[in-house]
């Protein structure tokens, strides 16, 4: 009987020792986790001038902190282009394209942002994020985001709309709805107009990168009375400016050569002449077209025709004469009257 007791007791001791060993290994593992994160957390710096850290992964979520350009954060993980980060005092969410990964030597004795005493700032958000972030080690401006255009839907569109709203290209926050419609297309065109990009209304890679990089806000298109404004100061005789055709989005440089009731202009170069002719479908015309004049940083509603007439000043531009450019209240030289067709085009340009 006693032998049987010994035999039954021996396996119990072994099992007990195994449990002790397993517990020890768990404690060692937990100790390691307090010294370093359970996954390879990235360190990153803020790329944009001002970055709002949000309570949850949505542009509509409450902002809990604002970071300046160059601020260093710990990235816990990435999901749907949102990063879960630790600022050192807050844990929240920012979009991936606003961060650039940096390489930091592993030093378990350093004051790491993901210390356990910061977890109280987690806002009780239990979203599951990827264990291993994949921020780029180089500037993310080299990446190519997918093009967004009319009909696109989803979080990427919502993020784009939010940035356009912040910059006043979208005027109502209700348009930040994740649906790329007419108003978003118009806002993208305005952004492209003001920032010297090809005007397509489609948010291609270049357009998106400029929008998210903290571009200047929308300046608004203004009307300027030809006789009672500073139009002749910002567009004096001999100056070269840019005009943008509202219908096609094409740009060309023009030179004001003369004109008192309105501006008499010529294309600056032969290439600009070709662009002007293309806008008019290959034929010179007296028909008025709505354009936006860009001069001294201002966007001015205007109207042009393309028919060459009068003296030829620029011999190298392949354009024999001048064309007319009108602003609000300007007059024709022949009749000395305001032309209603040009004025209607100016009104249309002001609503671009």
XYZ file of C-alpha atoms in Angstrom:
352
model
C 0.000 0.000 0.000
C 2.814 2.455 0.914
C 4.590 1.682 -2.344
C 1.511 2.608 -4.285
C 1.347 5.925 -2.446
C 4.953 6.725 -3.430
C 4.247 5.849 -7.036
C 1.197 8.087 -7.068
C 3.108 10.951 -5.423
C 6.093 10.967 -7.810
C 4.189 12.248 -10.887
C 2.584 14.968 -8.738
C 6.000 16.350 -7.793
C 7.089 16.370 -11.437
C 3.912 18.142 -12.466
C 4.431 20.646 -9.694
C 7.979 21.349 -10.869
C 6.719 21.822 -14.414
C 4.173 24.355 -13.213
C 6.860 26.259 -11.300
C 9.063 26.364 -14.398
C 6.197 27.500 -16.584
C 5.295 30.241 -14.101
C 8.920 31.363 -13.985
C 9.053 31.617 -17.765
C 5.861 33.659 -17.763
C 7.299 36.051 -15.187
C 10.485 36.438 -17.219
C 8.415 37.154 -20.293
C 6.306 39.748 -18.485
C 9.437 41.404 -17.197
C 10.708 41.708 -20.733
C 7.441 43.232 -21.861
C 7.701 45.998 -19.312
C 11.106 46.907 -20.675
C 10.120 46.827 -24.353
C 6.884 46.583 -26.333
C 5.484 43.194 -27.282
C 5.848 44.145 -30.923
C 8.389 46.140 -32.883
C 6.878 49.582 -32.297
C 8.040 52.305 -34.657
C 9.214 55.751 -33.712
C 8.115 58.471 -36.095
C 8.224 62.225 -36.483
C 5.442 64.551 -37.586
C 5.833 65.762 -41.183
C 3.210 68.516 -41.282
C 3.196 71.890 -39.557
C 0.302 71.031 -37.246
C -1.194 67.604 -36.580
C -4.328 66.903 -34.544
C -4.272 63.685 -32.524
C -7.780 62.238 -32.463
C -9.605 60.205 -29.859
C -10.551 57.541 -32.404
C -9.615 56.685 -35.992
C -11.848 59.218 -37.736
C -11.390 62.784 -38.943
C -14.665 63.602 -37.208
C -13.394 62.337 -33.868
C -12.559 64.752 -31.046
C -9.038 66.161 -31.042
C -7.143 65.367 -27.846
C -3.763 66.936 -28.663
C -1.980 68.956 -31.332
C 1.564 68.137 -32.428
C 4.021 70.422 -34.167
C 6.223 69.503 -37.094
C 9.166 67.358 -35.981
C 7.472 66.007 -32.842
C 8.477 62.410 -32.041
C 5.828 59.775 -31.306
C 5.658 56.027 -30.788
C 3.516 54.165 -33.310
C 1.731 51.148 -31.832
C 0.131 49.969 -35.047
C -1.597 50.787 -38.314
C -5.051 49.968 -39.592
C -6.843 51.423 -42.628
C -4.183 54.149 -42.955
C -4.647 55.264 -39.315
C -1.815 55.029 -36.814
C -2.361 54.446 -33.111
C 0.307 56.551 -31.429
C 1.663 57.589 -28.069
C 2.698 61.238 -27.797
C 4.242 60.769 -24.363
C 1.161 62.063 -22.595
C -1.702 60.940 -24.808
C -2.597 57.870 -26.822
C -4.650 58.583 -29.905
C -4.879 58.329 -33.663
C -3.385 60.148 -36.649
C -3.248 59.364 -40.347
C -0.198 57.526 -41.604
C 0.782 59.995 -44.314
C 1.412 62.674 -41.676
C 4.275 60.672 -40.138
C 7.767 59.689 -41.213
C 9.522 56.752 -39.624
C 12.824 57.339 -37.871
C 15.362 54.762 -36.790
C 16.134 54.898 -33.069
C 18.714 52.597 -31.424
C 17.134 50.053 -29.077
C 17.831 51.184 -25.515
C 15.717 49.554 -22.874
C 16.983 52.015 -20.256
C 15.717 55.032 -22.161
C 12.463 56.752 -21.318
C 10.277 55.071 -23.941
C 6.948 56.653 -24.740
C 5.173 53.329 -24.420
C 5.903 52.893 -20.700
C 3.061 51.286 -18.806
C 2.291 54.463 -16.860
C 1.022 56.069 -20.061
C -1.614 53.468 -20.723
C -4.138 55.347 -18.600
C -4.485 57.806 -21.493
C -5.769 55.100 -23.824
C -9.314 56.509 -23.865
C -10.583 52.935 -23.485
C -10.318 52.372 -27.238
C -9.991 48.647 -27.868
C -9.531 48.647 -31.659
C -7.250 45.838 -32.773
C -4.278 47.264 -34.635
C -1.591 45.410 -36.548
C 1.167 44.185 -34.247
C 3.982 45.320 -36.519
C 3.652 48.782 -38.045
C 5.057 49.360 -41.515
C 5.889 53.033 -41.675
C 8.324 53.898 -44.422
C 11.872 54.762 -43.372
C 12.047 57.385 -46.097
C 9.867 60.407 -46.707
C 6.383 59.187 -47.582
C 6.140 61.812 -50.315
C 7.735 59.182 -52.545
C 4.669 56.979 -52.134
C 1.846 57.029 -54.654
C -1.604 57.160 -53.086
C -4.482 55.934 -55.193
C -6.285 58.523 -57.305
C -9.606 59.725 -55.924
C -12.222 61.138 -58.256
C -15.946 61.660 -58.680
C -17.732 58.522 -57.530
C -15.001 57.443 -55.085
C -16.215 56.615 -51.585
C -14.746 55.694 -48.221
C -12.394 56.795 -45.461
C -9.717 58.075 -47.862
C -12.267 60.395 -49.476
C -13.440 61.529 -46.041
C -9.870 62.348 -45.023
C -9.325 64.296 -48.247
C -12.555 66.224 -47.748
C -11.637 67.077 -44.181
C -8.323 68.608 -45.282
C -10.074 70.544 -48.064
C -12.611 71.789 -45.536
C -9.877 72.901 -43.137
C -8.311 74.875 -45.997
C -11.679 76.418 -46.946
C -11.855 74.761 -50.357
C -14.981 73.026 -49.058
C -17.120 75.548 -47.209
C -19.488 73.236 -45.290
C -18.319 70.549 -42.873
C -21.402 68.537 -43.814
C -19.675 67.799 -47.129
C -17.092 65.703 -45.245
C -19.101 62.555 -45.826
C -16.775 60.123 -47.623
C -18.588 60.576 -50.955
C -16.605 62.263 -53.768
C -19.313 64.288 -55.506
C -19.655 67.555 -57.411
C -18.666 69.791 -54.491
C -15.527 67.779 -53.747
C -14.576 67.833 -57.428
C -15.009 71.612 -57.450
C -12.901 71.924 -54.306
C -10.109 69.837 -55.844
C -10.202 72.025 -58.978
C -9.877 75.122 -56.825
C -6.933 73.599 -55.002
C -5.243 72.699 -58.276
C -5.933 76.182 -59.637
C -4.378 77.997 -56.700
C -1.406 75.658 -56.373
C -0.291 75.560 -59.998
C -1.367 71.995 -60.701
C -3.064 70.561 -63.756
C -6.760 71.204 -63.220
C -8.629 67.924 -63.558
C -10.854 67.736 -60.490
C -9.228 64.380 -59.733
C -7.121 64.012 -56.594
C -4.076 62.278 -58.044
C -0.936 61.473 -56.057
C 0.609 64.943 -56.484
C -2.593 66.729 -55.517
C -3.120 64.599 -52.408
C 0.435 65.035 -51.198
C 0.162 68.820 -51.483
C -3.209 68.878 -49.723
C -1.966 66.797 -46.785
C 1.340 68.683 -46.577
C -0.375 71.773 -45.194
C -0.972 73.919 -48.284
C -2.214 77.536 -47.999
C -5.961 78.074 -47.592
C -8.230 79.037 -50.479
C -7.856 82.711 -51.334
C -11.226 83.135 -53.100
C -11.721 84.469 -56.613
C -12.450 88.180 -56.597
C -13.970 90.619 -59.058
C -12.130 93.869 -59.679
C -13.657 96.913 -61.308
C -11.398 98.009 -64.138
C -11.667 101.688 -63.250
C -12.061 101.555 -59.446
C -9.663 98.915 -58.127
C -5.992 97.972 -58.066
C -6.260 95.845 -61.212
C -3.953 98.174 -63.129
C -1.429 97.928 -60.301
C -1.302 94.166 -60.150
C -1.529 93.849 -63.948
C 0.253 96.893 -65.402
C 1.403 97.271 -68.993
C 4.437 95.140 -69.739
C 3.691 92.587 -67.003
C 3.413 88.844 -67.553
C 0.722 86.905 -65.703
C -1.055 83.570 -65.863
C -4.630 82.995 -66.950
C -6.616 79.782 -66.499
C -9.498 78.842 -68.781
C -12.456 77.914 -66.575
C -13.960 75.398 -68.988
C -10.833 73.364 -69.770
C -8.498 74.155 -66.871
C -5.686 74.967 -69.296
C -3.152 77.641 -68.343
C -1.150 80.085 -70.379
C 1.062 83.063 -69.729
C 0.074 86.375 -71.238
C 1.671 89.808 -71.515
C -0.294 93.029 -71.257
C 0.983 95.199 -74.089
C -1.449 98.128 -73.962
C -5.105 99.063 -73.428
C -6.940 101.651 -71.350
C -10.612 100.544 -71.287
C -9.474 96.915 -70.867
C -6.210 94.988 -71.198
C -4.825 94.294 -74.669
C -2.689 91.187 -74.376
C -0.538 88.704 -76.272
C 0.508 85.140 -75.462
C 3.953 85.232 -73.853
C 5.472 82.482 -76.018
C 4.699 80.342 -79.056
C 3.663 77.540 -76.709
C 1.192 79.866 -75.000
C -0.212 80.732 -78.429
C -0.748 77.046 -79.143
C -2.506 76.644 -75.801
C -4.788 79.605 -76.502
C -5.686 78.228 -79.912
C -6.377 74.783 -78.429
C -8.750 76.353 -75.899
C -10.674 77.790 -78.855
C -10.713 74.425 -80.651
C -8.101 75.465 -83.186
C -9.831 78.628 -84.482
C -9.372 82.252 -83.451
C -12.634 83.786 -82.265
C -14.290 86.887 -80.842
C -16.355 84.663 -78.537
C -15.932 85.445 -74.839
C -14.552 82.835 -72.445
C -14.469 82.879 -68.657
C -10.925 82.891 -67.276
C -9.174 83.485 -63.987
C -6.321 85.974 -63.975
C -3.537 85.147 -61.498
C -1.544 88.268 -60.680
C 0.491 89.228 -57.606
C -1.019 86.316 -55.688
C -4.614 87.335 -56.418
C -7.238 85.345 -58.329
C -9.324 87.700 -60.452
C -12.423 86.812 -62.474
C -11.990 87.884 -66.096
C -13.065 87.233 -69.688
C -11.129 87.039 -72.953
C -11.515 86.557 -76.671
C -8.767 85.146 -78.890
C -9.050 87.007 -82.194
C -5.687 88.606 -83.147
C -6.138 92.309 -83.886
C -4.170 95.529 -83.631
C -0.416 95.972 -83.439
C 1.916 92.984 -83.064
C 4.372 93.604 -80.217
C 5.923 90.190 -79.530
C 7.529 88.832 -82.706
C 8.489 85.383 -81.395
C 5.138 84.105 -80.131
C 3.563 83.140 -83.470
C 0.605 85.413 -82.734
C -0.032 88.346 -85.036
C -1.716 90.999 -82.942
C -3.486 91.240 -79.585
C -6.550 89.856 -77.831
C -8.802 91.481 -75.238
C -9.047 90.763 -71.527
C -11.932 92.262 -69.561
C -12.672 92.575 -65.853
C -15.746 93.934 -64.080
C -16.908 97.227 -65.581
C -14.324 97.360 -68.363
C -15.337 98.705 -71.753
C -14.629 97.987 -75.394
C -12.325 100.399 -77.173
C -14.520 100.828 -80.242
C -17.895 101.554 -78.633
C -16.652 102.685 -75.221
C -19.397 100.534 -73.688
C -19.515 97.694 -71.197
C -19.922 94.396 -73.051
C -22.654 92.310 -71.428
C -21.337 89.011 -72.797
C -17.908 89.546 -71.273
C -19.504 90.639 -67.987
C -21.571 87.442 -67.856
C -18.405 85.372 -68.327
C -16.709 87.332 -65.554
C -19.598 86.477 -63.215
C -19.276 82.825 -64.184
C -15.516 82.902 -63.481
C -16.130 84.383 -60.030
C -18.178 81.290 -59.138
C -15.517 78.810 -60.202
